[in-house]
CSV table of C-alpha atoms in Angstrom, one decimal:
chain,number,residue,atom,x,y,z
A,194,MET,CA,23.6,101.5,178.8
A,195,ARG,CA,20.6,99.6,177.3
A,196,ARG,CA,18.1,101.4,175.1
A,197,SER,CA,14.6,101.2,176.4
A,198,SER,CA,11.9,99.7,174.3
A,199,LEU,CA,10.0,103.0,174.4
A,200,SER,CA,12.7,104.8,172.4
A,201,SER,CA,13.0,102.1,169.7
A,202,GLY,CA,9.2,102.0,169.2
A,203,PRO,CA,8.8,105.4,167.5
A,204,LEU,CA,11.8,104.7,165.4
A,205,ALA,CA,10.4,101.4,164.1
A,206,LEU,CA,7.0,103.2,163.4
A,207,LEU,CA,8.8,105.9,161.5
A,208,ILE,CA,10.7,103.3,159.4
A,209,VAL,CA,7.4,101.4,158.6
A,210,LEU,CA,5.6,104.6,157.6
A,211,ALA,CA,8.5,105.6,155.4
A,212,LEU,CA,8.5,102.2,153.6
A,213,ALA,CA,4.7,102.3,153.2
A,214,ALA,CA,5.0,105.7,151.5
A,215,CYS,CA,7.3,104.1,148.8
A,216,GLY,CA,4.4,102.3,147.2
A,217,SER,CA,2.8,105.1,145.2
A,218,GLN,CA,-0.5,104.3,143.5
A,219,ARG,CA,-0.3,107.0,140.8
A,220,ASP,CA,0.2,106.2,137.1
A,221,LEU,CA,3.8,106.1,136.0
A,222,VAL,CA,5.1,109.1,133.9
A,223,PRO,CA,8.4,109.4,132.0
A,224,ALA,CA,11.1,111.4,133.7
A,225,VAL,CA,11.5,115.0,132.8
A,226,GLY,CA,13.1,115.3,129.4
A,227,LYS,CA,12.4,111.6,128.5
A,228,GLN,CA,9.8,110.1,126.3
A,229,LEU,CA,8.0,106.8,126.1
A,230,PRO,CA,9.2,104.5,123.3
A,231,PRO,CA,7.7,105.1,119.8
A,232,PRO,CA,4.6,103.2,118.9
A,233,PRO,CA,5.2,99.8,117.2
A,234,TYR,CA,4.9,99.5,113.4
A,235,GLY,CA,1.2,99.6,112.4
A,236,ARG,CA,0.0,101.4,115.5
A,237,SER,CA,-0.7,105.2,115.5
A,238,ASP,CA,-0.9,105.9,119.3
A,239,PRO,CA,2.0,105.2,121.6
A,240,PRO,CA,1.5,102.4,124.3
A,241,THR,CA,0.5,103.5,127.8
A,242,SER,CA,2.7,102.8,130.8
A,243,ALA,CA,0.3,100.1,131.9
A,244,GLU,CA,0.5,98.4,128.5
A,245,LEU,CA,4.3,98.5,128.6
A,246,LEU,CA,4.3,96.9,132.1
A,247,THR,CA,2.0,94.1,131.2
A,248,PRO,CA,4.1,91.1,129.9
A,249,ASN,CA,2.9,89.4,126.8
A,250,PRO,CA,1.9,85.7,127.0
A,251,GLU,CA,5.2,84.5,125.5
A,252,ALA,CA,7.1,86.2,128.3
A,253,VAL,CA,5.1,84.4,131.0
A,254,PRO,CA,4.2,81.0,129.7
A,255,GLU,CA,1.7,78.8,131.5
A,256,ARG,CA,3.0,75.9,133.4
A,257,SER,CA,2.0,72.4,132.4
A,258,VAL,CA,1.1,70.3,135.4
A,259,GLU,CA,0.1,67.2,133.5
A,260,LEU,CA,1.3,64.1,135.2
A,261,ARG,CA,3.1,61.3,133.3
A,262,ARG,CA,1.2,58.0,133.4
A,263,GLN,CA,4.1,56.0,132.1
A,264,SER,CA,7.6,56.6,131.1
A,265,GLU,CA,8.4,57.5,127.5
A,266,GLU,CA,11.5,57.1,125.4
A,267,ARG,CA,13.2,60.4,124.5
A,268,GLU,CA,13.9,61.1,120.9
A,269,ASP,CA,17.6,61.3,119.9
A,270,ASP,CA,19.0,64.8,120.4
A,271,PRO,CA,21.7,65.6,117.9
A,272,PHE,CA,22.9,68.5,120.1
A,273,ASP,CA,23.5,66.2,123.2
A,274,LEU,CA,27.2,65.7,122.5
A,275,PRO,CA,29.7,64.1,125.0
A,276,PRO,CA,32.1,66.5,126.6
A,277,GLU,CA,35.4,67.1,124.7
A,278,GLY,CA,38.2,65.3,126.3
């Protein structure tokens, strides 16, 4: 027996609503009994959850999109060794 499209519609709507509810917009708080990490050396107040979730520039480097106008010789790499055989 085939399922009618009317019975699968409410189920799909329920799944979509349940997934939409997963994206909470509230600030993050530590779990019960847990604490945020201690403040770094030289700082008196602990970092907020937003500060902890924001990566520093070294973690997300900018991409260089500069095009090469002509080929360039590579410098000798002392670590580029042939495979051991």
